[in-house]
Tab-separated table of C-alpha atoms and ligand atoms in Angstrom:
chain	number	residue	atom	x	y	z
A	1	MET	CA	128.387	-31.197	-18.981
A	2	GLN	CA	129.248	-33.708	-21.842
A	3	GLY	CA	129.975	-36.468	-21.691
A	4	ASP	CA	129.219	-36.705	-26.080
A	5	ILE	CA	133.454	-36.150	-26.355
A	6	ALA	CA	136.593	-36.812	-24.023
A	7	VAL	CA	140.268	-35.365	-23.716
A	8	PHE	CA	142.968	-37.264	-23.912
A	9	LYS	CA	146.544	-36.278	-23.675
A	10	PHE	CA	149.687	-39.158	-23.887
A	11	GLY	CA	152.879	-37.568	-22.763
A	12	GLY	CA	156.486	-37.825	-24.194
A	13	ALA	CA	156.564	-42.107	-23.048
A	14	SER	CA	153.573	-42.946	-24.820
A	15	VAL	CA	154.305	-41.996	-27.999
A	16	LYS	CA	158.895	-42.417	-28.484
A	17	ASP	CA	158.998	-45.020	-31.062
A	18	ALA	CA	156.320	-46.291	-34.375
A	19	ALA	CA	155.106	-49.249	-32.056
A	20	SER	CA	153.902	-46.703	-29.213
A	21	ILE	CA	152.011	-44.872	-31.738
A	22	ARG	CA	150.725	-48.181	-32.700
A	23	ASN	CA	149.280	-48.598	-29.679
A	24	VAL	CA	147.770	-45.146	-29.337
A	25	SER	CA	145.286	-45.935	-32.273
A	26	SER	CA	144.894	-49.324	-31.285
A	27	ILE	CA	143.779	-47.265	-27.744
A	28	ILE	CA	142.012	-44.694	-29.520
A	29	SER	CA	140.398	-47.911	-31.665
A	30	ALA	CA	139.178	-48.523	-28.322
A	31	TYR	CA	136.554	-46.055	-27.605
A	32	ASP	CA	133.225	-44.955	-29.649
A	33	LYS	CA	133.054	-41.377	-27.994
A	34	LYS	CA	135.038	-38.039	-29.969
A	35	LEU	CA	137.854	-38.157	-28.786
A	36	VAL	CA	140.510	-34.361	-28.917
A	37	ILE	CA	144.476	-35.800	-27.847
A	38	VAL	CA	146.792	-33.775	-26.542
A	39	ILE	CA	150.067	-35.200	-27.676
A	40	SER	CA	153.637	-34.154	-26.195
A	41	ALA	CA	157.002	-34.378	-27.909
A	42	MET	CA	158.690	-37.388	-27.971
A	43	GLY	CA	160.459	-39.332	-25.589
A	44	LYS	CA	163.339	-37.458	-24.654
A	45	MET	CA	163.254	-34.799	-27.603
A	46	THR	CA	162.010	-31.496	-25.119
A	47	ASN	CA	165.472	-32.545	-23.743
A	48	ALA	CA	167.076	-32.954	-27.106
A	49	LEU	CA	165.759	-29.181	-28.043
A	50	GLU	CA	166.725	-27.659	-25.068
A	51	LYS	CA	170.493	-28.179	-26.588
A	52	VAL	CA	169.501	-26.956	-30.348
A	53	THR	CA	168.644	-24.050	-29.105
A	54	ASP	CA	171.787	-23.583	-26.877
A	55	SER	CA	173.751	-24.702	-30.027
A	56	TYR	CA	171.559	-22.408	-32.072
A	57	LEU	CA	172.182	-19.491	-29.340
A	58	ASN	CA	175.848	-20.099	-29.632
A	59	SER	CA	175.627	-19.787	-33.408
A	60	ASN	CA	174.711	-17.364	-36.061
A	61	THR	CA	174.302	-19.972	-38.739
A	62	ASP	CA	171.026	-21.610	-39.380
A	63	LEU	CA	168.572	-23.245	-37.380
A	64	GLU	CA	167.593	-26.459	-40.034
A	65	GLN	CA	171.276	-26.983	-39.675
A	66	HIS	CA	171.098	-27.606	-36.346
A	67	LEU	CA	167.967	-29.072	-36.126
A	68	SER	CA	169.058	-32.391	-38.370
A	69	GLN	CA	169.519	-34.499	-36.017
A	70	VAL	CA	166.428	-34.323	-34.519
A	71	THR	CA	164.776	-33.927	-37.744
A	72	GLU	CA	166.164	-37.844	-38.698
A	73	GLN	CA	164.711	-39.565	-35.720
A	74	HIS	CA	160.808	-38.270	-36.573
A	75	GLU	CA	161.474	-38.631	-40.365
A	76	GLN	CA	161.917	-42.281	-39.148
A	77	VAL	CA	159.918	-42.890	-36.939
A	78	ALA	CA	157.039	-41.670	-39.686
A	79	GLU	CA	159.538	-44.243	-42.058
A	80	GLN	CA	158.875	-47.079	-39.809
A	81	LEU	CA	155.437	-46.289	-39.847
A	82	ASP	CA	154.918	-46.847	-43.385
A	83	LEU	CA	154.182	-42.899	-43.996
A	84	ASN	CA	154.668	-41.507	-47.564
A	85	ILE	CA	157.995	-39.845	-46.370
A	86	ASP	CA	158.302	-36.879	-49.262
A	87	HIS	CA	154.883	-35.835	-47.863
A	88	ILE	CA	156.332	-36.468	-43.862
A	89	ARG	CA	159.440	-34.382	-44.595
A	90	LYS	CA	157.436	-31.088	-46.109
A	91	LEU	CA	154.956	-31.222	-43.262
A	92	LEU	CA	158.261	-30.986	-41.333
A	93	LYS	CA	160.183	-28.100	-42.983
A	94	SER	CA	157.335	-25.911	-42.679
A	95	HIS	CA	157.211	-25.268	-39.263
A	96	ILE	CA	161.096	-25.590	-39.660
A	97	ASN	CA	160.770	-22.714	-41.837
A	98	GLN	CA	157.697	-20.670	-39.735
A	99	ALA	CA	160.309	-20.998	-36.747
A	100	SER	CA	163.227	-19.572	-39.232
A	101	SER	CA	161.470	-16.702	-40.152
A	102	VAL	CA	159.707	-15.991	-36.322
A	103	LEU	CA	163.558	-16.033	-35.356
A	104	ASN	CA	164.626	-13.749	-38.070
A	105	GLN	CA	162.528	-11.175	-37.842
A	106	SER	CA	163.254	-10.572	-34.538
A	107	HIS	CA	165.312	-8.695	-32.861
A	108	GLU	CA	164.452	-8.677	-29.487
A	109	ASN	CA	167.503	-10.967	-28.461
A	110	ASN	CA	165.044	-12.634	-25.766
A	111	PRO	CA	166.754	-16.530	-25.669
A	112	LEU	CA	163.923	-17.094	-23.241
A	113	LEU	CA	161.711	-16.678	-27.287
A	114	VAL	CA	163.589	-17.829	-29.582
A	115	TYR	CA	163.291	-20.934	-26.832
A	116	ASP	CA	159.450	-21.307	-27.383
A	117	GLN	CA	160.243	-20.890	-30.840
A	118	ILE	CA	162.289	-24.224	-31.293
A	119	VAL	CA	161.196	-26.081	-28.183
A	120	SER	CA	157.571	-26.349	-29.972
A	121	LEU	CA	159.137	-27.575	-32.408
A	122	GLY	CA	158.437	-30.894	-30.783
A	123	GLU	CA	155.297	-31.047	-30.378
A	124	LEU	CA	154.658	-29.707	-33.595
A	125	PHE	CA	156.726	-32.402	-35.442
A	126	SER	CA	154.385	-35.074	-33.046
A	127	THR	CA	151.559	-34.608	-33.469
A	128	THR	CA	152.566	-33.701	-37.447
A	129	ILE	CA	153.369	-37.970	-37.699
A	130	ILE	CA	150.521	-38.949	-35.146
A	131	SER	CA	148.244	-37.339	-37.358
A	132	GLU	CA	149.172	-39.211	-40.242
A	133	TYR	CA	149.396	-41.943	-38.704
A	134	LEU	CA	146.423	-42.579	-37.455
A	135	ARG	CA	145.208	-41.271	-40.428
A	136	SER	CA	146.267	-44.039	-42.488
A	137	ASP	CA	145.045	-46.103	-39.590
A	138	ASN	CA	140.929	-45.596	-40.111
A	139	HIS	CA	140.694	-42.647	-38.328
A	140	LYS	CA	138.773	-39.144	-39.505
A	141	ALA	CA	141.780	-36.779	-37.573
A	142	TYR	CA	142.201	-33.862	-38.038
A	143	TRP	CA	145.317	-31.983	-36.932
A	144	LEU	CA	144.799	-29.093	-34.835
A	145	ASP	CA	147.484	-25.981	-34.512
A	146	VAL	CA	146.691	-25.709	-30.509
A	147	ARG	CA	148.095	-22.014	-31.024
A	148	LYS	CA	145.039	-20.649	-32.604
A	149	VAL	CA	143.610	-21.388	-29.481
A	150	MET	CA	146.091	-20.870	-26.598
A	151	LYS	CA	146.518	-17.173	-26.757
A	152	THR	CA	149.011	-16.873	-23.523
A	153	ASP	CA	150.958	-13.685	-22.738
A	154	ASN	CA	154.689	-13.302	-23.577
A	155	THR	CA	155.924	-15.324	-20.637
A	156	TYR	CA	158.365	-16.877	-22.872
A	157	ARG	CA	159.055	-20.798	-21.484
A	158	GLU	CA	155.965	-20.243	-18.756
A	159	GLY	CA	153.249	-18.213	-21.525
A	160	ARG	CA	150.353	-17.595	-19.280
A	161	VAL	CA	146.865	-18.816	-19.882
A	162	ASP	CA	143.735	-16.541	-19.127
A	163	VAL	CA	141.224	-19.438	-19.152
A	164	ASP	CA	138.798	-18.395	-19.236
A	165	GLY	CA	139.366	-15.186	-21.407
A	166	VAL	CA	140.742	-18.779	-24.048
A	167	ALA	CA	137.533	-20.946	-23.372
A	168	SER	CA	134.693	-19.951	-25.008
A	169	SER	CA	137.005	-19.713	-28.677
A	170	ILE	CA	138.177	-23.843	-28.326
A	171	ASN	CA	135.531	-24.623	-28.105
A	172	GLU	CA	133.836	-22.760	-31.080
A	173	VAL	CA	136.813	-23.986	-32.766
A	174	ILE	CA	136.605	-28.002	-31.810
A	175	ARG	CA	132.499	-28.236	-31.575
A	176	GLU	CA	132.931	-27.100	-35.149
A	177	LEU	CA	134.979	-29.374	-36.107
A	178	LEU	CA	134.392	-32.391	-34.298
A	179	PRO	CA	130.298	-33.200	-36.485
A	180	LEU	CA	133.309	-34.328	-39.557
A	181	HIS	CA	136.415	-36.016	-37.557
A	182	ASP	CA	136.533	-38.387	-34.494
A	183	VAL	CA	139.552	-37.945	-33.417
A	184	ILE	CA	141.529	-34.011	-32.673
A	185	ILE	CA	145.011	-34.527	-32.324
A	186	THR	CA	146.504	-31.919	-31.517
A	187	GLN	CA	149.816	-30.453	-29.433
A	188	GLY	CA	150.002	-29.676	-25.381
A	189	PHE	CA	152.478	-27.328	-24.205
A	190	LEU	CA	152.375	-25.104	-26.625
A	191	GLY	CA	151.141	-20.892	-27.095
A	192	MET	CA	151.053	-17.983	-28.700
A	193	THR	CA	151.058	-14.827	-28.122
A	194	SER	CA	148.780	-11.875	-29.735
A	195	ASP	CA	151.977	-10.755	-31.819
A	196	GLY	CA	151.782	-13.730	-32.950
A	197	TYR	CA	154.852	-15.893	-30.861
A	198	THR	CA	154.929	-19.355	-30.425
A	199	THR	CA	154.951	-19.884	-26.623
A	200	THR	CA	155.216	-22.722	-24.046
A	201	LEU	CA	153.667	-23.593	-21.157
A	202	GLY	CA	155.997	-24.817	-18.737
A	203	ARG	CA	158.691	-28.125	-18.463
A	204	GLU	CA	155.734	-30.951	-18.715
A	205	GLY	CA	153.088	-28.451	-19.591
A	206	SER	CA	151.018	-31.037	-21.202
A	207	ASP	CA	148.509	-32.181	-18.641
A	208	TYR	CA	147.425	-28.652	-18.341
A	209	THR	CA	146.816	-27.691	-21.782
A	210	ALA	CA	144.592	-31.415	-21.934
A	211	ALA	CA	143.052	-29.574	-19.179
A	212	ILE	CA	142.311	-26.567	-20.069
A	213	LEU	CA	140.494	-27.866	-23.090
A	214	GLY	CA	138.829	-30.624	-20.872
A	215	TYR	CA	137.105	-27.171	-18.816
A	216	ALA	CA	136.299	-25.422	-22.311
A	217	LEU	CA	134.612	-27.847	-23.926
A	218	ASN	CA	133.217	-29.194	-20.308
A	219	VAL	CA	133.643	-32.629	-20.368
A	220	LYS	CA	133.122	-35.153	-18.135
A	221	ASP	CA	136.518	-36.807	-17.731
A	222	ILE	CA	139.389	-36.529	-18.713
A	223	THR	CA	142.419	-39.285	-19.557
A	224	ILE	CA	146.254	-39.035	-19.490
A	225	TRP	CA	148.043	-42.497	-20.591
A	226	LYS	CA	151.004	-42.909	-18.802
A	227	ASP	CA	153.443	-45.398	-18.411
A	228	VAL	CA	152.412	-47.050	-14.792
A	229	PRO	CA	149.900	-48.108	-13.386
A	230	GLY	CA	148.287	-44.524	-11.946
A	231	ILE	CA	149.193	-42.347	-9.334
A	232	LEU	CA	151.633	-44.229	-7.413
A	233	SER	CA	151.469	-43.464	-2.685
A	234	ALA	CA	155.703	-43.356	-3.569
A	235	ASP	CA	157.859	-42.550	-6.365
A	236	PRO	CA	159.003	-46.880	-7.024
A	237	LYS	CA	162.451	-46.350	-8.445
A	238	LYS	CA	162.900	-44.609	-5.263
A	239	PHE	CA	160.850	-46.892	-2.386
A	240	SER	CA	159.937	-50.309	-2.412
A	241	GLU	CA	157.139	-49.701	-0.026
A	242	VAL	CA	154.805	-48.318	-2.812
A	243	SER	CA	151.039	-48.744	-3.458
A	244	LYS	CA	148.288	-47.653	-6.399
A	245	ILE	CA	146.170	-44.721	-4.206
A	246	PRO	CA	142.275	-45.448	-6.904
A	247	LYS	CA	140.575	-42.606	-6.158
A	248	LEU	CA	142.124	-38.793	-4.699
A	249	SER	CA	140.299	-35.324	-3.973
A	250	TYR	CA	141.190	-32.427	-5.750
A	251	ASN	CA	143.057	-30.907	-2.829
A	252	GLU	CA	144.492	-34.359	-2.149
A	253	ALA	CA	145.989	-34.279	-5.764
A	254	ILE	CA	146.825	-30.681	-5.531
A	255	GLU	CA	149.461	-30.715	-2.799
A	256	MET	CA	150.712	-34.147	-4.148
A	257	THR	CA	152.019	-32.173	-6.921
A	258	TYR	CA	152.239	-29.431	-5.726
A	259	TYR	CA	155.325	-30.787	-3.583
A	260	GLY	CA	157.534	-32.390	-6.948
A	261	ALA	CA	154.711	-35.550	-7.472
A	262	LYS	CA	155.708	-35.972	-11.120
A	263	VAL	CA	153.059	-37.873	-11.995
A	264	ILE	CA	150.775	-34.300	-13.248
A	265	HIS	CA	151.907	-30.924	-13.488
A	266	PRO	CA	150.055	-29.362	-10.179
A	267	LYS	CA	148.218	-26.782	-13.028
A	268	THR	CA	146.363	-29.130	-14.114
A	269	ILE	CA	143.908	-29.396	-10.937
A	270	GLN	CA	142.230	-26.152	-11.153
A	271	PRO	CA	140.507	-26.368	-14.079
A	272	ILE	CA	139.488	-30.053	-13.509
A	273	GLN	CA	138.213	-29.232	-9.709
A	274	ASN	CA	136.694	-25.807	-10.917
A	275	ARG	CA	134.310	-27.741	-13.388
A	276	ASN	CA	133.670	-31.000	-11.408
A	277	ILE	CA	136.193	-32.785	-13.926
A	278	LYS	CA	136.682	-36.593	-13.325
A	279	LEU	CA	140.202	-36.745	-13.745
A	280	HIS	CA	141.736	-40.646	-15.152
A	281	VAL	CA	145.891	-41.806	-15.145
A	282	LYS	CA	145.523	-44.563	-16.918
A	283	SER	CA	148.545	-47.206	-18.010
A	284	PHE	CA	148.326	-47.087	-22.315
A	285	GLN	CA	150.286	-50.802	-21.414
A	286	ASP	CA	146.572	-52.395	-19.933
A	287	ILE	CA	144.120	-50.071	-20.854
A	288	SER	CA	141.285	-52.584	-18.961
A	289	GLU	CA	143.221	-51.762	-15.984
A	290	THR	CA	141.107	-48.584	-13.817
A	291	GLY	CA	144.478	-46.534	-12.954
A	292	THR	CA	142.548	-43.857	-10.359
A	293	VAL	CA	140.897	-41.237	-10.685
A	294	ILE	CA	140.807	-37.909	-9.521
A	295	SER	CA	137.312	-36.031	-8.348
A	296	ASP	CA	136.056	-34.308	-5.815
A	297	VAL	CA	136.024	-37.542	-4.127
A	298	GLY	CA	139.046	-39.262	-2.315
A	299	MET	CA	139.682	-41.826	-0.014
A	300	SER	CA	138.235	-41.592	3.330
A	301	GLU	CA	142.019	-43.051	4.398
A	302	TYR	CA	145.084	-42.624	2.189
A	303	PRO	CA	148.434	-44.803	3.015
A	304	PRO	CA	151.325	-42.436	3.458
A	305	ILE	CA	151.658	-39.749	0.451
A	306	ILE	CA	155.718	-39.447	-0.152
A	307	THR	CA	156.554	-36.936	-2.404
A	308	VAL	CA	160.524	-35.540	-3.099
A	309	GLN	CA	161.592	-33.213	-4.624
A	310	ASP	CA	165.319	-32.777	-5.713
A	311	LYS	CA	167.303	-29.134	-7.141
A	312	ILE	CA	166.377	-27.462	-3.874
A	313	SER	CA	168.227	-24.357	-1.793
A	314	LEU	CA	168.430	-23.317	1.605
A	315	ILE	CA	169.130	-19.951	1.423
A	316	GLN	CA	169.563	-17.980	4.804
A	317	ILE	CA	169.209	-14.622	4.801
A	318	PHE	CA	170.554	-12.529	7.573
A	319	THR	CA	169.652	-9.327	8.684
A	320	LYS	CA	173.897	-7.168	8.378
A	321	ASP	CA	172.999	-5.113	11.302
A	322	PHE	CA	171.482	-7.878	13.416
A	323	THR	CA	167.724	-6.102	14.257
A	324	PHE	CA	165.367	-8.852	13.762
A	325	ILE	CA	163.494	-9.663	10.918
A	326	ALA	CA	161.231	-7.158	9.933
A	327	GLU	CA	158.216	-6.879	8.125
A	328	GLU	CA	159.953	-4.440	5.997
A	329	HIS	CA	162.491	-6.804	5.046
A	330	LEU	CA	160.567	-9.703	4.282
A	331	SER	CA	158.366	-7.378	2.115
A	332	LEU	CA	161.672	-6.667	0.084
A	333	ILE	CA	163.029	-10.153	0.325
A	334	PHE	CA	159.337	-11.326	-1.579
A	335	SER	CA	159.385	-8.560	-3.977
A	336	THR	CA	162.613	-9.891	-5.375
A	337	ILE	CA	161.579	-13.166	-4.949
A	338	ASN	CA	158.349	-12.434	-6.633
A	339	GLU	CA	160.529	-9.899	-9.822
A	340	LEU	CA	163.196	-13.095	-10.804
A	341	ARG	CA	160.139	-16.132	-11.158
A	342	ILE	CA	161.361	-17.782	-7.927
A	343	LYS	CA	159.211	-20.605	-6.516
A	344	LEU	CA	159.760	-20.484	-2.614
A	345	ARG	CA	158.422	-23.718	-1.148
A	346	ILE	CA	158.769	-23.508	2.124
A	347	MET	CA	159.914	-21.240	4.617
A	348	ARG	CA	160.701	-19.947	8.214
A	349	ASN	CA	161.257	-16.814	9.973
A	350	ALA	CA	164.070	-16.676	13.107
A	351	ALA	CA	164.455	-13.870	15.470
A	352	VAL	CA	167.681	-12.605	13.050
A	353	ASN	CA	166.790	-14.628	10.689
A	354	PHE	CA	164.660	-16.126	7.703
A	355	SER	CA	165.140	-18.890	5.804
A	356	ILE	CA	163.646	-20.366	2.227
A	357	ALA	CA	163.981	-23.870	0.558
A	358	ILE	CA	163.720	-22.870	-3.159
A	359	ILE	CA	163.388	-24.339	-6.277
A	360	THR	CA	166.954	-24.417	-7.804
A	361	PRO	CA	167.099	-21.200	-9.713
A	362	ASP	CA	169.928	-20.796	-12.898
A	363	GLU	CA	173.169	-19.509	-11.222
A	364	ASP	CA	172.897	-16.065	-13.134
A	365	THR	CA	168.942	-15.452	-10.765
A	366	LEU	CA	170.745	-16.769	-8.178
A	367	ASP	CA	172.985	-13.804	-8.905
A	368	SER	CA	171.049	-11.218	-8.792
A	369	PHE	CA	169.201	-12.132	-5.670
A	370	VAL	CA	172.315	-11.956	-3.775
A	371	ASP	CA	172.768	-8.717	-5.449
A	372	LYS	CA	169.760	-7.512	-5.172
A	373	LEU	CA	169.710	-8.010	-1.714
A	374	GLY	CA	173.092	-8.007	-1.497
A	375	ASP	CA	173.251	-4.091	0.848
A	376	ASN	CA	170.423	-5.238	3.784
A	377	PHE	CA	171.275	-8.716	4.349
A	378	ARG	CA	173.891	-11.172	3.928
A	379	PHE	CA	172.978	-14.938	2.830
A	380	GLN	CA	174.588	-18.628	3.779
A	381	ILE	CA	173.575	-21.300	0.569
A	382	THR	CA	173.255	-24.732	1.270
A	383	LYS	CA	172.308	-26.620	-2.363
A	384	ASN	CA	172.168	-30.139	-3.328
A	385	LEU	CA	168.974	-30.500	-1.429
A	386	GLU	CA	165.818	-32.598	-1.419
A	387	ILE	CA	162.683	-31.903	-0.063
A	388	ILE	CA	160.805	-34.470	1.218
A	389	THR	CA	157.019	-34.613	1.926
A	390	VAL	CA	154.620	-36.678	3.349
A	391	ARG	CA	151.304	-37.176	4.099
A	392	HIS	CA	149.571	-38.937	5.825
A	393	HIS	CA	152.659	-39.906	8.110
A	394	TYR	CA	153.330	-42.260	11.268
A	395	LYS	CA	156.784	-41.572	12.862
A	396	SER	CA	158.593	-45.311	11.472
A	397	ILE	CA	158.440	-43.955	7.933
A	398	ILE	CA	160.098	-40.842	8.881
A	399	ASP	CA	162.664	-42.651	10.120
A	400	SER	CA	163.397	-44.611	7.499
A	401	LEU	CA	162.623	-42.161	5.061
A	402	VAL	CA	165.410	-40.233	6.815
A	403	ASN	CA	167.515	-42.461	6.801
A	404	GLY	CA	171.010	-40.314	9.285
A	405	ARG	CA	170.910	-37.387	7.054
A	406	THR	CA	170.544	-34.539	8.261
A	407	ILE	CA	167.362	-32.055	8.585
A	408	LEU	CA	168.057	-28.258	8.000
A	409	LEU	CA	163.924	-27.563	7.772
A	410	GLN	CA	161.069	-29.287	9.218
A	411	GLU	CA	157.400	-27.902	9.231
A	412	THR	CA	155.247	-29.934	10.124
A	413	MET	CA	151.380	-29.637	10.053
A	414	GLN	CA	148.367	-31.948	11.137
A	415	ASP	CA	148.035	-33.376	7.529
A	416	THR	CA	151.656	-33.141	6.289
A	417	ILE	CA	155.423	-33.673	7.228
A	418	GLN	CA	158.272	-31.894	5.425
A	419	MET	CA	161.713	-32.305	5.275
A	420	VAL	CA	163.956	-29.831	4.360
A	421	VAL	CA	166.970	-32.037	3.869
A	422	SER	CA	170.565	-33.281	2.222
A	423	SER	CA	170.451	-35.548	-1.500
A	424	PRO	CA	171.590	-38.863	-0.959
A	425	ASP	CA	174.953	-39.062	-3.152
B	501	LIG	N1	157.711	-32.233	-23.830
B	501	LIG	C1	157.472	-31.142	-23.103
B	501	LIG	C2	158.244	-31.582	-21.883
B	501	LIG	O1	159.134	-32.359	-21.638
B	501	LIG	C3	156.102	-30.581	-22.130
B	501	LIG	C4	155.404	-32.431	-22.207
B	501	LIG	O2	155.741	-33.449	-21.856
B	501	LIG	O3	154.357	-32.100	-21.111
B	501	LIG	O4	158.326	-30.832	-20.986
B	502	LIG	MG1	157.281	-35.234	-21.361
């Protein structure tokens, strides 16, 4: 175990403007350790870049033009941080040029590839500005291009990392840099294929990056800095009785994130659990608050923990000839789910139908699901639903949560109840 290095992750909300970036610098100053810092795109920039990707895909004009507004917003922040703006412009431009040249060479006509080349600019821009600012604020900061070490397959928009395969080179590269620097700044969410194309790891994937780096460096602690005091028992925007959970076991955290708790990315837990790394979720607004610690030690008794996952569709799949749903039917259905990368959350087998609650995919995916299985099955699809999951539940809380809405599917296990319900409008 290495207690000499810690990994921090700052998400979009914690670097959204010049004041927030100054705050990041002061948090760093409060720690003596060598820090490896994973940073997301500045708040809302990933969404803005998704729009840029759409407009780029819809016309053949120069990428730089489509990006002008996003670039300007970053330059403004750099100006507010009193950075040398010509220098920053040059750095941002070099990232744009790199993305453009990849797009110009690539004749693959793959919108997912295009998405990753463009959306990745959010993290490249934010880390560039932040590392320049940290240097101007007397930190010995090094800007590391994470794509050098975070090798992925070519599943664009959801690049898959062979964590053990990349760990030793991450460890080598970072440990060589550390003697000369106090802070290594790098991008969350990004990776690169063996052919040199940029990939992204899936929306909100920066937490996962931090977990992989922590795993590779074998650190004791990773801290995710957020705009909440820690992990809460429910989303305070949706529920009134919410409490902070001081300690969560890895298993509890996996369950929560899998069922839609937005506070950390679901893939984050596995690497840290394998190395028994403590994951702290703390508020960047008040660093003296203890936050939540995720480790192998949970609480002896948890409060009811509620997560709500929206954008759910329920697909009821019926055999066309009214035969019973048999294993061969299930095999067909599952291979199609797998092929189309549909995210399945709950399923239920009945005599002549099989129901699945899935995260609603885009229209094309849903159409091809129906097409591919249409010879054997007919479908009833209900969109715009939610899955409410309650762990450590008790009856009164369930009634108040459902609040008169129709429960379309329900599953109760020892410690968990899940309900597919219509969305509140
Ligand atoms: N910027 C990316 C996103 O918003 C990755 C992240 O924030 O974790 O999805
Ligand atoms: Mg983000």
